[in-house]
Short mmCIF file of C-alpha atoms in Angstrom, two decimals:
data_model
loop_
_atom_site.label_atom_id
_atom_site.label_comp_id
_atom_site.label_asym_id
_atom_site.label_seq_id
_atom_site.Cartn_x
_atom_site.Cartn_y
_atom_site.Cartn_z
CA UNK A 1 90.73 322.62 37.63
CA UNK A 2 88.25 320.02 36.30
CA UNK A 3 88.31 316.42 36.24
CA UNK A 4 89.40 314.82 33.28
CA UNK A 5 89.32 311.45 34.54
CA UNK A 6 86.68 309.74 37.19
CA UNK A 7 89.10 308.59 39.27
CA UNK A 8 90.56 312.21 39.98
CA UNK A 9 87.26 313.42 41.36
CA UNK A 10 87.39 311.96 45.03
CA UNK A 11 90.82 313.31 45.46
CA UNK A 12 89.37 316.62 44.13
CA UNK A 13 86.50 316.55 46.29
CA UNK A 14 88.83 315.87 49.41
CA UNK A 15 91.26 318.99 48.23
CA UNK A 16 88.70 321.38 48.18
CA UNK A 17 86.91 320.27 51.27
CA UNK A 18 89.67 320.67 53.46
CA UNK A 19 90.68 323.95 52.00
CA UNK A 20 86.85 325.30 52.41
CA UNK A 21 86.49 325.88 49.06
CA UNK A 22 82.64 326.11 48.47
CA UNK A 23 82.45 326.80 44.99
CA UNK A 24 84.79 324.44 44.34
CA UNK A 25 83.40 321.25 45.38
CA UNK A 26 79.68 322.41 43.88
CA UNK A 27 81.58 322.59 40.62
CA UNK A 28 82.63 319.13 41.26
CA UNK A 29 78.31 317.85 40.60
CA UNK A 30 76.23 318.63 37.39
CA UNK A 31 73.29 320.99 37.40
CA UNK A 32 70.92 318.64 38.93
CA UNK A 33 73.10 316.59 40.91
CA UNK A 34 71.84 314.33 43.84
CA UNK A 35 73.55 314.31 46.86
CA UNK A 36 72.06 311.46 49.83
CA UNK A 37 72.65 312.97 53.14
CA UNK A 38 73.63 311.06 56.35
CA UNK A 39 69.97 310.84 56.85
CA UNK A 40 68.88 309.03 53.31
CA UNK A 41 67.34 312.34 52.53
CA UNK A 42 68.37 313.09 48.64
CA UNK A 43 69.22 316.65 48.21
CA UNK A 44 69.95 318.62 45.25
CA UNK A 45 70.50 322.27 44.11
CA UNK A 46 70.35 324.62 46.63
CA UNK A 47 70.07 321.95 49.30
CA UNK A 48 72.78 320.08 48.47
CA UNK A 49 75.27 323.78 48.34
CA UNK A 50 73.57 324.06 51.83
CA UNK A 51 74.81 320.30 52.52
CA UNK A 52 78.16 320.99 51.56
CA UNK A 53 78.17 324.34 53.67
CA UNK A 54 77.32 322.01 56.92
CA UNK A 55 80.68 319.81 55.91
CA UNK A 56 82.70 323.04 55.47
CA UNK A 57 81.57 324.50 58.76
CA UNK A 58 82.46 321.47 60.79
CA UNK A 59 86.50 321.94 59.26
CA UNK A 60 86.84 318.93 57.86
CA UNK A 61 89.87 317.72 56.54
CA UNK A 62 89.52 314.92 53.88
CA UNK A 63 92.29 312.13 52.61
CA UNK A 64 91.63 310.03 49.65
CA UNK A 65 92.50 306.43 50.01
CA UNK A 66 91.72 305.74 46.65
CA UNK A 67 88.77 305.21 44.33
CA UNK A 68 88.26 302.48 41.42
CA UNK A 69 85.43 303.41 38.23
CA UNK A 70 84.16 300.94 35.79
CA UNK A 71 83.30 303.22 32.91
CA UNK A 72 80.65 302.69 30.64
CA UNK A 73 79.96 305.04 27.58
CA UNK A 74 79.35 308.41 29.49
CA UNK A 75 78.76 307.04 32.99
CA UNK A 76 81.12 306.14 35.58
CA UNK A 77 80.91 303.81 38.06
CA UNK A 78 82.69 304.55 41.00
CA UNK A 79 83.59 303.38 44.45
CA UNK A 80 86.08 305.15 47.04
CA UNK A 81 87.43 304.70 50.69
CA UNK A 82 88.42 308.03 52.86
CA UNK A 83 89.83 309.08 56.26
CA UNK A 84 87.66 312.29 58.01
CA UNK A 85 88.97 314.57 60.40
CA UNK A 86 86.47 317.14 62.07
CA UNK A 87 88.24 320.04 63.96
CA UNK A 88 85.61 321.16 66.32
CA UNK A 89 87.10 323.70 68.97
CA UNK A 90 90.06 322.71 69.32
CA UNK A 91 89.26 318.72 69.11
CA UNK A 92 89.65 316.80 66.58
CA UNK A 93 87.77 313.59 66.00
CA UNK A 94 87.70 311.26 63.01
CA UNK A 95 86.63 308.32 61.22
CA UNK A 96 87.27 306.09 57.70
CA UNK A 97 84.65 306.12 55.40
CA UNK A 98 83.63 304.53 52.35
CA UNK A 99 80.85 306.11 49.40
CA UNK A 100 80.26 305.26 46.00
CA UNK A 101 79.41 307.72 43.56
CA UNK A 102 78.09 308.26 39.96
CA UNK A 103 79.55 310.49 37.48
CA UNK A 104 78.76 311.43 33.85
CA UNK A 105 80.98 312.54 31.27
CA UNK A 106 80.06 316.16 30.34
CA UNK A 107 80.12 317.93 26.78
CA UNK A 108 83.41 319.55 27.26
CA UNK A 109 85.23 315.75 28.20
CA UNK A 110 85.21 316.76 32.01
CA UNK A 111 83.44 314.58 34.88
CA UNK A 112 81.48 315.26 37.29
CA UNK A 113 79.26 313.36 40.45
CA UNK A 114 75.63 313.01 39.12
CA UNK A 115 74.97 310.77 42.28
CA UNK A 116 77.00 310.87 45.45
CA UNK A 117 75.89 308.52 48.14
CA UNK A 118 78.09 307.36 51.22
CA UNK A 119 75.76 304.69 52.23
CA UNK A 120 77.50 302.49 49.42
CA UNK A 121 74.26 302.03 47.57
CA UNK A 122 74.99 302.34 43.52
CA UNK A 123 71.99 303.52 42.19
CA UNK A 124 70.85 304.43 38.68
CA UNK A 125 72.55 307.64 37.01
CA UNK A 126 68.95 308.52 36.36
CA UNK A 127 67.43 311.29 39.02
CA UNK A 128 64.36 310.23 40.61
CA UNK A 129 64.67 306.02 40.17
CA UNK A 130 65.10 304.68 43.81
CA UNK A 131 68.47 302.73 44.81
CA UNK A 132 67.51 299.30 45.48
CA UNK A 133 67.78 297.48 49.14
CA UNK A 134 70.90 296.10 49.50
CA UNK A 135 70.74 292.55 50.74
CA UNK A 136 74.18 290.73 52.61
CA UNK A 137 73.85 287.18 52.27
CA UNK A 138 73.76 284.98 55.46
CA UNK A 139 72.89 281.54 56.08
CA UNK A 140 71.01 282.08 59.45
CA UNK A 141 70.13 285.48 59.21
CA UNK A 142 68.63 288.20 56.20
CA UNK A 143 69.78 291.51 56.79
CA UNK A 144 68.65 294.04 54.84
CA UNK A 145 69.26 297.84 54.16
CA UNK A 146 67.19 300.82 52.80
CA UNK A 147 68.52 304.18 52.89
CA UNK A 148 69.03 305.08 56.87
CA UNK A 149 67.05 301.85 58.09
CA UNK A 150 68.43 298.32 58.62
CA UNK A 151 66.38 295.13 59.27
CA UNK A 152 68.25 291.54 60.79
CA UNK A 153 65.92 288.72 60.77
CA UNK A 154 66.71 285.97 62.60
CA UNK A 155 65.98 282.95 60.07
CA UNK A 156 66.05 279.55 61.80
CA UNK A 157 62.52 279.26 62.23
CA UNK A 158 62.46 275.31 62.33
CA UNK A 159 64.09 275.79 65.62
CA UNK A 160 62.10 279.10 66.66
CA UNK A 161 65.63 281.24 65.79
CA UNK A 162 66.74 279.87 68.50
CA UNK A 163 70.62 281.27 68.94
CA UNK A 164 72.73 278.73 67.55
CA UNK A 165 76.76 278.87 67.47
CA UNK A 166 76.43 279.95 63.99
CA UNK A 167 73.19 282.46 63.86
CA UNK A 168 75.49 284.22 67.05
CA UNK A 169 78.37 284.63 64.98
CA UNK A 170 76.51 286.05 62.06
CA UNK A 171 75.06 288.08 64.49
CA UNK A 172 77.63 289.67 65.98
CA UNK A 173 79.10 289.92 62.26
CA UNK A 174 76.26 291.75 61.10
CA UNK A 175 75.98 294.05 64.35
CA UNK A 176 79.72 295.83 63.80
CA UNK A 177 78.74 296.32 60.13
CA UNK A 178 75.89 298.18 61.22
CA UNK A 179 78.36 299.41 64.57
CA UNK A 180 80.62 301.13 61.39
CA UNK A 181 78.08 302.63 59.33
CA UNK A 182 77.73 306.53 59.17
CA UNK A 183 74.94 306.39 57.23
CA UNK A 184 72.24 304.01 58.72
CA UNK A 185 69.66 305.80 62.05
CA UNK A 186 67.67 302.80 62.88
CA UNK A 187 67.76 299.09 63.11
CA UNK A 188 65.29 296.58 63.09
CA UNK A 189 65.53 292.99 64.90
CA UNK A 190 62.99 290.81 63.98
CA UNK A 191 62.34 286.76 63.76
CA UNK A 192 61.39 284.65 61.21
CA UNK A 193 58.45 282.57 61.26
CA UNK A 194 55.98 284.21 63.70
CA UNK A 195 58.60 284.19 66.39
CA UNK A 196 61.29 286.08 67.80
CA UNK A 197 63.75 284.18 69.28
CA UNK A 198 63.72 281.13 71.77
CA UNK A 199 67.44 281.61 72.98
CA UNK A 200 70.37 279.72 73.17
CA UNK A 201 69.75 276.46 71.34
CA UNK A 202 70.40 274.14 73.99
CA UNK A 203 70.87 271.07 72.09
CA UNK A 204 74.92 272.81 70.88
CA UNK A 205 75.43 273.93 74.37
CA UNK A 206 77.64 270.25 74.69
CA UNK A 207 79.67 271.81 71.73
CA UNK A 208 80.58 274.82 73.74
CA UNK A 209 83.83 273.41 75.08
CA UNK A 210 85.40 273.53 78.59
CA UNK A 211 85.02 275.73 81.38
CA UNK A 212 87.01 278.02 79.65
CA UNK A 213 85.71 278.01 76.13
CA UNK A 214 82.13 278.53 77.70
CA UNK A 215 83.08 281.40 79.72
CA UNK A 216 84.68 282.95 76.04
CA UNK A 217 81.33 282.42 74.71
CA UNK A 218 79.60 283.99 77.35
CA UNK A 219 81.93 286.53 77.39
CA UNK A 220 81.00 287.19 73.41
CA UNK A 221 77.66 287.19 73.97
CA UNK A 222 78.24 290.19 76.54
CA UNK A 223 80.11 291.90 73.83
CA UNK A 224 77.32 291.50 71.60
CA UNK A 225 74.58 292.86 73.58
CA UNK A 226 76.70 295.45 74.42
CA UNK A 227 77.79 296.02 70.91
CA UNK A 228 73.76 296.25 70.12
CA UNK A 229 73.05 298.57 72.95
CA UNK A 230 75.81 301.12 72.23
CA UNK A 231 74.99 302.10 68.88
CA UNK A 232 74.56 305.33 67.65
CA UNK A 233 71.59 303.95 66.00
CA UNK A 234 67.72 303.54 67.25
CA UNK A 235 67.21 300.20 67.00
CA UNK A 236 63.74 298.64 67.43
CA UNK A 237 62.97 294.96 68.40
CA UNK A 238 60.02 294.11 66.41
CA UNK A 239 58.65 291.46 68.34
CA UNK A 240 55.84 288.07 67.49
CA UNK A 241 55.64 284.72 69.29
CA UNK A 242 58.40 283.81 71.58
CA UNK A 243 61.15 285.96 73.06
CA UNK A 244 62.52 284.08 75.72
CA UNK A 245 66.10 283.61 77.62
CA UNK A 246 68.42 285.09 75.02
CA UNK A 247 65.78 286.63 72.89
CA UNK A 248 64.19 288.75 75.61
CA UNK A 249 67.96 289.20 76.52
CA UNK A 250 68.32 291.10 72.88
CA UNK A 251 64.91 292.75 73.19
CA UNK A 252 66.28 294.49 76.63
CA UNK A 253 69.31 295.69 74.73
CA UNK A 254 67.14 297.77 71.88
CA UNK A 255 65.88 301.03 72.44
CA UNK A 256 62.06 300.02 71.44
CA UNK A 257 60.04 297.01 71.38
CA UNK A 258 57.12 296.45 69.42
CA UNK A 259 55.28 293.12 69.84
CA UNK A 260 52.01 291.85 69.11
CA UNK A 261 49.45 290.54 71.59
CA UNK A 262 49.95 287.01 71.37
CA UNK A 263 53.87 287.34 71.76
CA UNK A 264 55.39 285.62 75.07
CA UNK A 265 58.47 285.94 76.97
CA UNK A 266 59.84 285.49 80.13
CA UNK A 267 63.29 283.25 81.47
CA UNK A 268 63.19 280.01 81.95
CA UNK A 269 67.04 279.16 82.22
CA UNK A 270 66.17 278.51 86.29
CA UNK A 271 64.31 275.46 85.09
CA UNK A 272 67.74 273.66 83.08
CA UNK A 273 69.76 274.63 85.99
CA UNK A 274 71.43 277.74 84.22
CA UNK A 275 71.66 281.27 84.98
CA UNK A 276 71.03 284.22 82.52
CA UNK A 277 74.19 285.37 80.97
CA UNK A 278 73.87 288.97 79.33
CA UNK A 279 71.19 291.07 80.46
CA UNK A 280 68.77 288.65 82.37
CA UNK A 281 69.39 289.46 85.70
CA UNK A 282 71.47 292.83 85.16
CA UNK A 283 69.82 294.85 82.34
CA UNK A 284 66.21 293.60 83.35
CA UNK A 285 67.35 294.74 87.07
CA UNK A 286 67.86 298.13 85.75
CA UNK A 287 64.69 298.12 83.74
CA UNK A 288 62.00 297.01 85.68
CA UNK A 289 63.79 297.03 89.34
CA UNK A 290 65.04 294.24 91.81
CA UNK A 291 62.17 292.98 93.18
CA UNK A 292 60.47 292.12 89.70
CA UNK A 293 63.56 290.84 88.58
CA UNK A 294 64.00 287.95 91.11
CA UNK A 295 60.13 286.92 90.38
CA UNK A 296 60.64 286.94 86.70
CA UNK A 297 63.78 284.82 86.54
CA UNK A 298 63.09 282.94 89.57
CA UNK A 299 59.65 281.18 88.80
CA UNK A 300 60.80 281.16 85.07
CA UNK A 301 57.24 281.10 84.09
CA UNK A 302 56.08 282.53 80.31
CA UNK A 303 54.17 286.03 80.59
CA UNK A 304 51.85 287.75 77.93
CA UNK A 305 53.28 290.51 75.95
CA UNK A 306 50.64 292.51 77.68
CA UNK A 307 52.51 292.06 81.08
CA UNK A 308 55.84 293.37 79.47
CA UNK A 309 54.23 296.84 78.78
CA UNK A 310 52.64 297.41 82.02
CA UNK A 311 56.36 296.42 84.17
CA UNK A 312 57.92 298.89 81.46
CA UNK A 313 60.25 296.10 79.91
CA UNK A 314 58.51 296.89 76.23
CA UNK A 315 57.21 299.55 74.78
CA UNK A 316 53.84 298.62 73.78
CA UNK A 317 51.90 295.96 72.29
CA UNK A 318 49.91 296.16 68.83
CA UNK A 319 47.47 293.84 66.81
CA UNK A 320 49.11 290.80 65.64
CA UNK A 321 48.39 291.84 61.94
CA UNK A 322 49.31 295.53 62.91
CA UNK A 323 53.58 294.67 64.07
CA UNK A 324 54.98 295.85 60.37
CA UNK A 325 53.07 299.20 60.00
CA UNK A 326 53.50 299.99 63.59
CA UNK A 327 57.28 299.65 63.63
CA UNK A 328 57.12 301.36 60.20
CA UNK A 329 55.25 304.37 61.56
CA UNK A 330 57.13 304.48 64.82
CA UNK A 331 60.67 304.59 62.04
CA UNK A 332 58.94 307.39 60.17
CA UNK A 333 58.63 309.58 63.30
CA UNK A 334 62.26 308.95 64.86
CA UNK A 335 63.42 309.44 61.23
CA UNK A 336 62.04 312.58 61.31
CA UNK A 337 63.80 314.00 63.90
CA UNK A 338 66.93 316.18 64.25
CA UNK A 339 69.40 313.31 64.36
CA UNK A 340 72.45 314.32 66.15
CA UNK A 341 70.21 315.21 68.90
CA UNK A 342 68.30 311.20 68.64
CA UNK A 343 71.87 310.16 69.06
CA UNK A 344 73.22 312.59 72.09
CA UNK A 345 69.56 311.88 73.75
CA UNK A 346 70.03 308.05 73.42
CA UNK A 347 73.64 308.62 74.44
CA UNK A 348 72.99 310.68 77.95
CA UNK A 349 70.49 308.68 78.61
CA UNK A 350 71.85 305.26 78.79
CA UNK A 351 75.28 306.72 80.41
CA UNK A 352 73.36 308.67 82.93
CA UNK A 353 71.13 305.66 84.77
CA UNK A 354 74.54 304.28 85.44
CA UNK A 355 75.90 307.45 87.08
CA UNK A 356 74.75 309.51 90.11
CA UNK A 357 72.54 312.23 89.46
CA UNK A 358 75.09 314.70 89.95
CA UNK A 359 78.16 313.18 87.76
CA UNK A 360 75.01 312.36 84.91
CA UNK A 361 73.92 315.87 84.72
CA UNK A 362 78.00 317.22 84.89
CA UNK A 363 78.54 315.69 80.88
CA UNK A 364 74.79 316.20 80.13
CA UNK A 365 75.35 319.90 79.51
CA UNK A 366 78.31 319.95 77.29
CA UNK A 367 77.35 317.21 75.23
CA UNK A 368 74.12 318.21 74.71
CA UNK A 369 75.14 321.63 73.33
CA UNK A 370 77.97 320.69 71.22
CA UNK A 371 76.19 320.19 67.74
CA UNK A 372 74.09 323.29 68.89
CA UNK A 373 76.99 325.35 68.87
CA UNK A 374 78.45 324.13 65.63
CA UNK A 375 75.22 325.12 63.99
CA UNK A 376 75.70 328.49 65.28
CA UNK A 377 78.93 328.48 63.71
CA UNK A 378 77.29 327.86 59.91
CA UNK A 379 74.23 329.90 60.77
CA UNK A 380 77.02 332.46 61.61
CA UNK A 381 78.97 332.47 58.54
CA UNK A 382 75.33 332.69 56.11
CA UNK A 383 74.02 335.66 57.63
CA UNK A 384 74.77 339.75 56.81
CA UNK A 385 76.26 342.22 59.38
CA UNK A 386 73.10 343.04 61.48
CA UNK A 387 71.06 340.43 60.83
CA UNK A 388 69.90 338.56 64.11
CA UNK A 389 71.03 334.21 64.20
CA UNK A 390 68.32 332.12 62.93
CA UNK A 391 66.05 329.59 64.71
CA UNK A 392 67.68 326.46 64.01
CA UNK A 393 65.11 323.25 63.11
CA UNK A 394 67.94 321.76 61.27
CA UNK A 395 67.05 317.10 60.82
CA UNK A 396 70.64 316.19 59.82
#
């Protein structure tokens, strides 16, 4: 059966994925056909059969929650929402989903996907023109997104981004839309203006409320450091000028930081009679130890970048001009990577510094070999009686 309408081919697509049907869903896409992967790789002909054999072996089992098209001439338009269940032995785990496609009218009246991207990017329905970077309008923040990467720029440089009731909102906004996303690997946190961030902005903290209200918006802050330090993303603080109280509390919740030489940072709360509220005392504790800890927040004095690097609190430090093509470069590599394995690593890693060595390395080997195994299963179903299983150097 063949679409005769747009609209039916996401209901199609979810039939024949659920039923395994191979052939069926590459009949759904035209000879030359582009199909963006999880990772932002585009893949086509063979590669994207071989993409749709990786969603077959995983059992998925597809429901259609509706699509719309705006239909122009021979070219369709078209956006969609799904639900995803993967049956994985004997589990099942799932998630909602949104994509939007492009489909062209072909000779016989029929439709079928020309471009199929669940990143919700519409591109042009001509192969080989890049899909622009989509851009979410804020008012104290840019955030921006390219294929698998996402950037957040903190944008009140007039007060040195410092954290406002507003820019934290937008921020924690912004962080569950990237929390949600199945297609983005890496985020980028950066500052506008030749500085990072300068914290809370002290002259709203009056507007915070009572006792109560503060301790909320404490509490929210927790959430969103925690929020930025759980995702299944890499993110990457890319940091110049100041990152002090609340910005070095974000930079400790990223997976990198980048900074440049003349970048500064340290806590100073001690010195307006506050105390660090998420990640100061308790995520730098676990980063750099006790001992450091107490001297960093108790003399609240500012420290060179260059300091950060040797205690282990960032990554490393680059040329001031150098920040861009060194967080650029560093993206390239960790995009180049097998990513279910970026995510598991990032994953056991984090949960096992807060365990015992012995409970850490009891999840470490399951986890570790579950997407292992389910590439067995599809390197398993490709290969002929006798033939021995494949290395597997699989990126997805």
């Amino acid at each position: 059966m063949s679409a005769t309408d747009p609209e039916e081919l996401p209901r199609l697509f979810a039939e024949r994925a659920s039923a395994g049907d191979l052939a069926g869903l590459v009949d759904l896409y035209e000879a030359g056909a582009t199909f963006l992967k999880p990772d932002g790789i585009a893949a086509a002909g063979a590669e994207l059969q071989e993409s749709l054999e990786q969603l077959l072996a995983m059992s998925p089992r597809i429901t259609s929650r509706g699509s719309h098209a705006v239909v122009v001439g021979d070219i369709a338009l078209m956006s969609g929402s799904w639900h995803m269940t993967f049956g994985i032995s004997g589990d099942s785990t799932g998630f909602d989903g949104s994509s939007t496609e492009v489909a062209r009218r072909q000779g016989d009246g029929t439709w079928r996907y020309v471009i199929d991207d669940p990143g919700s990017r519409i591109g042009s329905p001509v192969a080989n023109v890049a899909a622009p970077v989509a851009r979410i309008p804020f008012e104290q923040l840019v955030y921006e997104q390219d294929g698998p990467v996402a950037r957040i720029r903190l944008s009140r440089p007039e007060r040195r981004n410092a954290l406002s009731i507003q820019l934290s909102e937008e921020l924690m906004a912004v962080l569950e839309r990237v929390r949600v996303s199945q297609t983005l690997k890496v985020l980028v946190i950066e500052g506008a203006g030749e500085t990072f961030c300068s914290g809370d902005d002290i002259t709203e903290m009056a507007a915070w409320g009572n006792a109560n209200d503060i301790v909320r918006r404490v509490r929210g802050y927790q959430r969103m450091a925690d929020t930025l330090a759980d995702l299944d993303k890499v993110t990457i603080a890319a940091v110049d000028g100041f990152a002090v109280g609340g910005g070095l509390e974000i930079t400790m919740a990223c997976d990198f930081v980048v900074a440049t030489r003349r970048a500064k940072w340290g806590m100073p709360e001690v010195d307006v009679g506050i105390t660090p509220g998420w990640g100061g005392t308790t995520r730098m504790a676990r980063l750099i130890g006790r001992r450091m800890t107490k001297e960093i927040n108790l003399l609240g004095a500012l420290h060179p970048a260059s300091r950060a690097a040797e205690l282990g609190l960032w990554n490393r430090v680059v040329d001031d001009h150098r920040l861009q093509a060194e967080v650029d470069a560093l993206i390239r590599v960790l995009l180049s990577k097998n990513q279910q394995a970026v995510r598991q690593l990032k994953f056991i890693t984090d949960r096992g510094v807060e365990a015992d060595l012995h409970t850490a390395q009891g999840f470490r080997g399951p986890l570790g070999r579950t997407y292992r195994c389910s590439q067995w299963r599809l390197a398993d179903r490709r290969r002929r009686p006798g033939q021995r299983r494949p290395q597997l150097r699989g990126r997805r």
